[in-house]
Amino acid sequence: MLKKLILFGILTLSLCTQAQEEKILKLPNFDKPLFHYGFYLGGNNNGYKIGYKPSGFSNAEIEVTSSIGFNVGLIADLRLHNNINLRFEPGLMSNTKTLRFNHIPGTENVNIREVGATFLHLPLIFKFSTNRLNNIRPYVLGGASYDHNFSSNERNNDDNFAGEFRTTTSNFMYEVGIGVDFYLSYFKFSPSIRGVFAINNELVRDNKTPSQWTDPIDFLGTRGVFLHLSFE
């Protein structure tokens, strides 16, 4: 995550320098309407934060590996103030996570679970922007979201004893981020980098106990970073 932040900072600084050299003010009236709309694309790298609790399984350790996923969605923006906007950004997020239970001996059928997920992501975001400087405008943002997991197997009667690691269908997240608006000739381009963090516990415990897969887990929640490219 640190490498991504550094890379994003370098790219943003470079684009800001180029934008400040441009003296022609583009889209001068873009921020005046009360409402405007757009869409976004992006990628994510979401894993799990895992908290442990005492159980009958000593030295419990679960290793999480995540693959790069994608985001796509729409933007509805309401101007509350010259420097404050309220945004609704419904979209789809997809990614896959692999859990390796290092405290469980055996084959991959026993100690590895793959968790694929496609979410309906419904965030409500406050965007706090600086005053515009030529054709750039840095901002920070923060908000909360409801995520519906279409790939959830919460109601599946099969659990880890049958090879199924189950997670909840309905989840709540909060997210924070930074970005920059670039005013171009025909549209506004806004790259941002965001962190997303689960509020609720997403773990569905196994039907039987003791369970070497779920008994050691106290909390399991999404934690990740995603690159957000919006076009407005």
PDB file of C-alpha atoms in Angstrom:
ATOM      1  CA  MET A   1       0.000   0.000   0.000  1.00  0.00           C
ATOM      2  CA  LEU A   2       2.871   2.406   0.813  1.00  0.00           C
ATOM      3  CA  LYS A   3       4.406   1.881  -2.631  1.00  0.00           C
ATOM      4  CA  LYS A   4       1.069   2.655  -4.282  1.00  0.00           C
ATOM      5  CA  LEU A   5       0.705   5.862  -2.244  1.00  0.00           C
ATOM      6  CA  ILE A   6       4.239   7.009  -3.155  1.00  0.00           C
ATOM      7  CA  LEU A   7       3.656   6.257  -6.842  1.00  0.00           C
ATOM      8  CA  PHE A   8       0.330   8.083  -6.771  1.00  0.00           C
ATOM      9  CA  GLY A   9       1.966  11.081  -5.069  1.00  0.00           C
ATOM     10  CA  ILE A  10       4.729  11.287  -7.679  1.00  0.00           C
ATOM     11  CA  LEU A  11       2.237  11.008 -10.555  1.00  0.00           C
ATOM     12  CA  THR A  12      -0.056  13.626  -9.025  1.00  0.00           C
ATOM     13  CA  LEU A  13       2.826  16.041  -8.382  1.00  0.00           C
ATOM     14  CA  SER A  14       3.968  15.680 -11.986  1.00  0.00           C
ATOM     15  CA  LEU A  15       0.484  16.332 -13.349  1.00  0.00           C
ATOM     16  CA  CYS A  16      -0.002  19.277 -10.993  1.00  0.00           C
ATOM     17  CA  THR A  17       3.257  20.863 -12.181  1.00  0.00           C
ATOM     18  CA  GLN A  18       2.191  20.535 -15.800  1.00  0.00           C
ATOM     19  CA  ALA A  19      -1.266  21.895 -15.051  1.00  0.00           C
ATOM     20  CA  GLN A  20       0.087  24.959 -13.237  1.00  0.00           C
ATOM     21  CA  GLU A  21       2.143  25.834 -16.305  1.00  0.00           C
ATOM     22  CA  GLU A  22      -1.057  26.044 -18.333  1.00  0.00           C
ATOM     23  CA  LYS A  23      -2.518  29.556 -17.983  1.00  0.00           C
ATOM     24  CA  ILE A  24      -5.695  29.025 -20.033  1.00  0.00           C
ATOM     25  CA  LEU A  25      -8.575  28.368 -17.638  1.00  0.00           C
ATOM     26  CA  LYS A  26     -10.509  25.342 -18.863  1.00  0.00           C
ATOM     27  CA  LEU A  27     -14.152  24.619 -17.979  1.00  0.00           C
ATOM     28  CA  PRO A  28     -14.418  27.859 -15.936  1.00  0.00           C
ATOM     29  CA  ASN A  29     -18.108  27.269 -15.057  1.00  0.00           C
ATOM     30  CA  PHE A  30     -17.876  23.553 -14.336  1.00  0.00           C
ATOM     31  CA  ASP A  31     -18.346  23.869 -10.539  1.00  0.00           C
ATOM     32  CA  LYS A  32     -21.282  26.307 -10.624  1.00  0.00           C
ATOM     33  CA  PRO A  33     -24.260  23.930 -11.239  1.00  0.00           C
ATOM     34  CA  LEU A  34     -25.931  22.413  -8.188  1.00  0.00           C
ATOM     35  CA  PHE A  35     -25.811  18.890  -9.671  1.00  0.00           C
ATOM     36  CA  HIS A  36     -23.517  17.121 -12.085  1.00  0.00           C
ATOM     37  CA  TYR A  37     -22.899  13.517 -13.090  1.00  0.00           C
ATOM     38  CA  GLY A  38     -20.134  11.240 -14.272  1.00  0.00           C
ATOM     39  CA  PHE A  39     -18.707   7.744 -14.143  1.00  0.00           C
ATOM     40  CA  TYR A  40     -15.616   6.033 -12.777  1.00  0.00           C
ATOM     41  CA  LEU A  41     -13.291   3.118 -13.432  1.00  0.00           C
ATOM     42  CA  GLY A  42     -10.603   1.706 -11.213  1.00  0.00           C
ATOM     43  CA  GLY A  43      -8.778  -1.197  -9.643  1.00  0.00           C
ATOM     44  CA  ASN A  44      -8.653  -2.518  -6.106  1.00  0.00           C
ATOM     45  CA  ASN A  45      -6.504  -4.691  -3.905  1.00  0.00           C
ATOM     46  CA  ASN A  46      -8.779  -5.734  -1.053  1.00  0.00           C
ATOM     47  CA  GLY A  47      -7.800  -8.243   1.601  1.00  0.00           C
ATOM     48  CA  TYR A  48      -9.028  -9.066   5.096  1.00  0.00           C
ATOM     49  CA  LYS A  49      -8.115  -7.760   8.507  1.00  0.00           C
ATOM     50  CA  ILE A  50      -8.266 -10.712  10.914  1.00  0.00           C
ATOM     51  CA  GLY A  51      -8.474 -10.509  14.692  1.00  0.00           C
ATOM     52  CA  TYR A  52      -7.948 -13.641  16.767  1.00  0.00           C
ATOM     53  CA  LYS A  53      -9.453 -14.940  19.998  1.00  0.00           C
ATOM     54  CA  PRO A  54      -8.495 -17.773  22.371  1.00  0.00           C
ATOM     55  CA  SER A  55      -9.579 -21.174  21.114  1.00  0.00           C
ATOM     56  CA  GLY A  56      -8.664 -24.820  21.292  1.00  0.00           C
ATOM     57  CA  PHE A  57      -6.269 -24.321  18.369  1.00  0.00           C
ATOM     58  CA  SER A  58      -2.936 -22.898  19.492  1.00  0.00           C
ATOM     59  CA  ASN A  59      -0.753 -20.613  17.355  1.00  0.00           C
ATOM     60  CA  ALA A  60      -3.569 -19.916  14.914  1.00  0.00           C
ATOM     61  CA  GLU A  61      -2.321 -18.049  11.854  1.00  0.00           C
ATOM     62  CA  ILE A  62      -4.264 -17.192   8.708  1.00  0.00           C
ATOM     63  CA  GLU A  63      -2.433 -15.729   5.721  1.00  0.00           C
ATOM     64  CA  VAL A  64      -4.472 -13.609   3.307  1.00  0.00           C
ATOM     65  CA  THR A  65      -3.458 -13.139  -0.342  1.00  0.00           C
ATOM     66  CA  SER A  66      -5.537 -10.897  -2.584  1.00  0.00           C
ATOM     67  CA  SER A  67      -5.642 -10.437  -6.341  1.00  0.00           C
ATOM     68  CA  ILE A  68      -6.193  -7.189  -8.230  1.00  0.00           C
ATOM     69  CA  GLY A  69      -9.868  -6.538  -8.834  1.00  0.00           C
ATOM     70  CA  PHE A  70     -11.836  -3.879 -10.697  1.00  0.00           C
ATOM     71  CA  ASN A  71     -14.341  -1.112  -9.902  1.00  0.00           C
ATOM     72  CA  VAL A  72     -16.849   0.533 -12.229  1.00  0.00           C
ATOM     73  CA  GLY A  73     -19.752   2.821 -11.458  1.00  0.00           C
ATOM     74  CA  LEU A  74     -21.642   6.093 -11.751  1.00  0.00           C
ATOM     75  CA  ILE A  75     -21.330   9.447  -9.965  1.00  0.00           C
ATOM     76  CA  ALA A  76     -24.029  11.858  -8.789  1.00  0.00           C
ATOM     77  CA  ASP A  77     -22.569  15.026  -7.254  1.00  0.00           C
ATOM     78  CA  LEU A  78     -24.424  17.629  -5.165  1.00  0.00           C
ATOM     79  CA  ARG A  79     -22.658  20.934  -4.440  1.00  0.00           C
ATOM     80  CA  LEU A  80     -23.275  21.871  -0.798  1.00  0.00           C
ATOM     81  CA  HIS A  81     -20.706  24.685  -0.648  1.00  0.00           C
ATOM     82  CA  ASN A  82     -17.976  26.112  -2.849  1.00  0.00           C
ATOM     83  CA  ASN A  83     -15.560  23.641  -1.258  1.00  0.00           C
ATOM     84  CA  ILE A  84     -17.863  20.798  -0.126  1.00  0.00           C
ATOM     85  CA  ASN A  85     -19.704  18.254  -2.259  1.00  0.00           C
ATOM     86  CA  LEU A  86     -21.859  15.269  -1.380  1.00  0.00           C
ATOM     87  CA  ARG A  87     -21.431  12.372  -3.779  1.00  0.00           C
ATOM     88  CA  PHE A  88     -23.318   9.137  -4.376  1.00  0.00           C
ATOM     89  CA  GLU A  89     -21.157   6.670  -6.288  1.00  0.00           C
ATOM     90  CA  PRO A  90     -23.011   3.373  -6.886  1.00  0.00           C
ATOM     91  CA  GLY A  91     -20.981   0.709  -8.631  1.00  0.00           C
ATOM     92  CA  LEU A  92     -19.639  -2.810  -8.792  1.00  0.00           C
ATOM     93  CA  MET A  93     -16.439  -4.080  -7.156  1.00  0.00           C
ATOM     94  CA  SER A  94     -14.919  -7.486  -7.812  1.00  0.00           C
ATOM     95  CA  ASN A  95     -11.910  -9.273  -6.323  1.00  0.00           C
ATOM     96  CA  THR A  96     -10.669 -12.637  -5.086  1.00  0.00           C
ATOM     97  CA  LYS A  97      -8.949 -13.459  -1.793  1.00  0.00           C
ATOM     98  CA  THR A  98      -7.111 -16.642  -0.827  1.00  0.00           C
ATOM     99  CA  LEU A  99      -6.934 -17.718   2.824  1.00  0.00           C
ATOM    100  CA  ARG A 100      -4.180 -20.076   3.926  1.00  0.00           C
ATOM    101  CA  PHE A 101      -4.679 -21.591   7.387  1.00  0.00           C
ATOM    102  CA  ASN A 102      -1.059 -22.121   8.415  1.00  0.00           C
ATOM    103  CA  HIS A 103      -2.021 -23.811  11.700  1.00  0.00           C
ATOM    104  CA  ILE A 104      -3.874 -26.581   9.847  1.00  0.00           C
ATOM    105  CA  PRO A 105      -1.774 -29.400   8.411  1.00  0.00           C
ATOM    106  CA  GLY A 106      -2.886 -31.132   5.250  1.00  0.00           C
ATOM    107  CA  THR A 107      -3.563 -30.588   1.576  1.00  0.00           C
ATOM    108  CA  GLU A 108      -4.981 -27.531  -0.170  1.00  0.00           C
ATOM    109  CA  ASN A 109      -8.473 -28.998   0.178  1.00  0.00           C
ATOM    110  CA  VAL A 110      -8.087 -28.617   3.939  1.00  0.00           C
ATOM    111  CA  ASN A 111      -5.938 -25.543   4.646  1.00  0.00           C
ATOM    112  CA  ILE A 112      -6.689 -23.226   1.692  1.00  0.00           C
ATOM    113  CA  ARG A 113      -9.936 -21.418   0.918  1.00  0.00           C
ATOM    114  CA  GLU A 114     -10.562 -19.115  -2.041  1.00  0.00           C
ATOM    115  CA  VAL A 115     -13.127 -16.364  -1.468  1.00  0.00           C
ATOM    116  CA  GLY A 116     -14.397 -14.620  -4.595  1.00  0.00           C
ATOM    117  CA  ALA A 117     -16.646 -11.605  -4.273  1.00  0.00           C
ATOM    118  CA  THR A 118     -18.636  -9.244  -6.466  1.00  0.00           C
ATOM    119  CA  PHE A 119     -20.106  -6.351  -4.499  1.00  0.00           C
ATOM    120  CA  LEU A 120     -22.778  -3.786  -5.193  1.00  0.00           C
ATOM    121  CA  HIS A 121     -20.941  -0.817  -3.662  1.00  0.00           C
ATOM    122  CA  LEU A 122     -23.194   2.048  -2.479  1.00  0.00           C
ATOM    123  CA  PRO A 123     -21.049   4.794  -0.925  1.00  0.00           C
ATOM    124  CA  LEU A 124     -22.127   8.232   0.257  1.00  0.00           C
ATOM    125  CA  ILE A 125     -19.041  10.456   0.185  1.00  0.00           C
ATOM    126  CA  PHE A 126     -18.205  13.960   1.393  1.00  0.00           C
ATOM    127  CA  LYS A 127     -15.601  15.649  -0.797  1.00  0.00           C
ATOM    128  CA  PHE A 128     -13.651  18.600   0.651  1.00  0.00           C
ATOM    129  CA  SER A 129     -11.806  20.575  -2.023  1.00  0.00           C
ATOM    130  CA  THR A 130      -9.344  23.450  -1.941  1.00  0.00           C
ATOM    131  CA  ASN A 131      -9.917  26.538  -4.046  1.00  0.00           C
ATOM    132  CA  ARG A 132      -9.158  25.993  -7.698  1.00  0.00           C
ATOM    133  CA  LEU A 133      -5.612  26.799  -8.824  1.00  0.00           C
ATOM    134  CA  ASN A 134      -5.597  27.277 -12.597  1.00  0.00           C
ATOM    135  CA  ASN A 135      -6.763  23.859 -13.847  1.00  0.00           C
ATOM    136  CA  ILE A 136      -6.203  21.738 -10.748  1.00  0.00           C
ATOM    137  CA  ARG A 137      -8.014  21.303  -7.447  1.00  0.00           C
ATOM    138  CA  PRO A 138      -6.755  18.918  -4.725  1.00  0.00           C
ATOM    139  CA  TYR A 139      -9.252  17.340  -2.349  1.00  0.00           C
ATOM    140  CA  VAL A 140      -9.755  14.874   0.476  1.00  0.00           C
ATOM    141  CA  LEU A 141     -12.822  12.721   0.949  1.00  0.00           C
ATOM    142  CA  GLY A 142     -14.483  10.446   3.439  1.00  0.00           C
ATOM    143  CA  GLY A 143     -17.732   8.583   3.861  1.00  0.00           C
ATOM    144  CA  ALA A 144     -19.508   5.301   4.442  1.00  0.00           C
ATOM    145  CA  SER A 145     -21.016   2.646   2.225  1.00  0.00           C
ATOM    146  CA  TYR A 146     -23.345  -0.322   2.162  1.00  0.00           C
ATOM    147  CA  ASP A 147     -21.951  -3.300   0.242  1.00  0.00           C
ATOM    148  CA  HIS A 148     -24.104  -6.195  -0.964  1.00  0.00           C
ATOM    149  CA  ASN A 149     -22.059  -9.300  -1.747  1.00  0.00           C
ATOM    150  CA  PHE A 150     -23.656 -11.122  -4.676  1.00  0.00           C
ATOM    151  CA  SER A 151     -21.145 -13.963  -4.246  1.00  0.00           C
ATOM    152  CA  SER A 152     -21.948 -14.481  -0.582  1.00  0.00           C
ATOM    153  CA  ASN A 153     -22.681 -18.020   0.539  1.00  0.00           C
ATOM    154  CA  GLU A 154     -24.059 -16.952   3.920  1.00  0.00           C
ATOM    155  CA  ARG A 155     -27.193 -19.067   3.557  1.00  0.00           C
ATOM    156  CA  ASN A 156     -25.351 -22.091   2.220  1.00  0.00           C
ATOM    157  CA  ASN A 157     -25.735 -25.039   4.577  1.00  0.00           C
ATOM    158  CA  ASP A 158     -22.272 -26.264   3.562  1.00  0.00           C
ATOM    159  CA  ASP A 159     -19.447 -24.844   5.679  1.00  0.00           C
ATOM    160  CA  ASN A 160     -15.685 -25.412   5.890  1.00  0.00           C
ATOM    161  CA  PHE A 161     -16.217 -29.064   6.708  1.00  0.00           C
ATOM    162  CA  ALA A 162     -17.561 -29.294   3.141  1.00  0.00           C
ATOM    163  CA  GLY A 163     -14.947 -26.912   1.720  1.00  0.00           C
ATOM    164  CA  GLU A 164     -16.978 -23.651   1.902  1.00  0.00           C
ATOM    165  CA  PHE A 165     -15.683 -20.547   3.722  1.00  0.00           C
ATOM    166  CA  ARG A 166     -18.742 -18.382   4.288  1.00  0.00           C
ATOM    167  CA  THR A 167     -19.021 -14.592   4.576  1.00  0.00           C
ATOM    168  CA  THR A 168     -21.936 -12.232   5.154  1.00  0.00           C
ATOM    169  CA  THR A 169     -24.102 -10.792   2.380  1.00  0.00           C
ATOM    170  CA  SER A 170     -24.707  -7.314   3.835  1.00  0.00           C
ATOM    171  CA  ASN A 171     -21.716  -5.267   4.960  1.00  0.00           C
ATOM    172  CA  PHE A 172     -20.939  -1.706   5.996  1.00  0.00           C
ATOM    173  CA  MET A 173     -17.676   0.086   5.209  1.00  0.00           C
ATOM    174  CA  TYR A 174     -16.046   3.434   5.682  1.00  0.00           C
ATOM    175  CA  GLU A 175     -13.554   4.926   3.275  1.00  0.00           C
ATOM    176  CA  VAL A 176     -11.115   7.824   3.146  1.00  0.00           C
ATOM    177  CA  GLY A 177      -8.960   9.147   0.338  1.00  0.00           C
ATOM    178  CA  ILE A 178      -7.095  11.938  -1.425  1.00  0.00           C
ATOM    179  CA  GLY A 179      -7.130  13.073  -5.013  1.00  0.00           C
ATOM    180  CA  VAL A 180      -6.846  15.905  -7.514  1.00  0.00           C
ATOM    181  CA  ASP A 181      -9.314  17.342 -10.020  1.00  0.00           C
ATOM    182  CA  PHE A 182      -7.821  18.140 -13.435  1.00  0.00           C
ATOM    183  CA  TYR A 183      -9.930  20.431 -15.602  1.00  0.00           C
ATOM    184  CA  LEU A 184      -9.432  19.441 -19.234  1.00  0.00           C
ATOM    185  CA  SER A 185     -10.907  20.877 -22.407  1.00  0.00           C
ATOM    186  CA  TYR A 186     -14.070  18.764 -22.479  1.00  0.00           C
ATOM    187  CA  PHE A 187     -14.364  17.046 -19.077  1.00  0.00           C
ATOM    188  CA  LYS A 188     -12.908  16.892 -15.579  1.00  0.00           C
ATOM    189  CA  PHE A 189     -10.551  14.002 -14.807  1.00  0.00           C
ATOM    190  CA  SER A 190     -10.164  13.107 -11.120  1.00  0.00           C
ATOM    191  CA  PRO A 191      -7.753  10.388  -9.994  1.00  0.00           C
ATOM    192  CA  SER A 192      -7.880   9.452  -6.325  1.00  0.00           C
ATOM    193  CA  ILE A 193      -6.549   6.734  -4.084  1.00  0.00           C
ATOM    194  CA  ARG A 194      -8.787   5.438  -1.320  1.00  0.00           C
ATOM    195  CA  GLY A 195      -8.711   3.100   1.616  1.00  0.00           C
ATOM    196  CA  VAL A 196     -11.772   1.015   2.478  1.00  0.00           C
ATOM    197  CA  PHE A 197     -12.367  -0.614   5.878  1.00  0.00           C
ATOM    198  CA  ALA A 198     -15.130  -2.928   7.119  1.00  0.00           C
ATOM    199  CA  ILE A 199     -17.220  -1.895  10.112  1.00  0.00           C
ATOM    200  CA  ASN A 200     -19.036  -5.177  10.744  1.00  0.00           C
ATOM    201  CA  ASN A 201     -17.697  -8.700  11.150  1.00  0.00           C
ATOM    202  CA  GLU A 202     -18.028 -10.515   7.803  1.00  0.00           C
ATOM    203  CA  LEU A 203     -17.363 -14.012   9.151  1.00  0.00           C
ATOM    204  CA  VAL A 204     -20.087 -16.670   9.108  1.00  0.00           C
ATOM    205  CA  ARG A 205     -19.064 -19.335  11.596  1.00  0.00           C
ATOM    206  CA  ASP A 206     -19.122 -23.029  10.822  1.00  0.00           C
ATOM    207  CA  ASN A 207     -22.159 -25.036  11.842  1.00  0.00           C
ATOM    208  CA  LYS A 208     -20.177 -27.419  14.030  1.00  0.00           C
ATOM    209  CA  THR A 209     -17.641 -26.752  16.741  1.00  0.00           C
ATOM    210  CA  PRO A 210     -14.776 -27.169  17.322  1.00  0.00           C
ATOM    211  CA  SER A 211     -13.890 -25.720  13.921  1.00  0.00           C
ATOM    212  CA  GLN A 212     -10.216 -25.196  13.121  1.00  0.00           C
ATOM    213  CA  TRP A 213     -11.218 -22.681  10.425  1.00  0.00           C
ATOM    214  CA  THR A 214     -13.524 -20.271  12.261  1.00  0.00           C
ATOM    215  CA  ASP A 215     -13.119 -20.860  16.019  1.00  0.00           C
ATOM    216  CA  PRO A 216      -9.801 -18.912  16.243  1.00  0.00           C
ATOM    217  CA  ILE A 217     -11.265 -15.863  14.445  1.00  0.00           C
ATOM    218  CA  ASP A 218     -12.738 -13.022  16.476  1.00  0.00           C
ATOM    219  CA  PHE A 219     -13.156 -10.514  13.626  1.00  0.00           C
ATOM    220  CA  LEU A 220     -12.815 -10.737   9.851  1.00  0.00           C
ATOM    221  CA  GLY A 221     -13.372  -7.628   7.779  1.00  0.00           C
ATOM    222  CA  THR A 222     -12.449  -6.199   4.400  1.00  0.00           C
ATOM    223  CA  ARG A 223      -9.482  -3.851   4.335  1.00  0.00           C
ATOM    224  CA  GLY A 224      -7.965  -2.594   1.119  1.00  0.00           C
ATOM    225  CA  VAL A 225      -6.930   0.169  -1.219  1.00  0.00           C
ATOM    226  CA  PHE A 226      -8.281   1.125  -4.606  1.00  0.00           C
ATOM    227  CA  LEU A 227      -7.394   3.509  -7.397  1.00  0.00           C
ATOM    228  CA  HIS A 228     -10.396   5.535  -8.529  1.00  0.00           C
ATOM    229  CA  LEU A 229     -10.425   7.310 -11.928  1.00  0.00           C
ATOM    230  CA  SER A 230     -13.486   9.500 -12.417  1.00  0.00           C
ATOM    231  CA  PHE A 231     -14.669  11.310 -15.526  1.00  0.00           C
ATOM    232  CA  GLU A 232     -17.190  14.108 -15.015  1.00  0.00           C
TER     233      GLU A 232
END
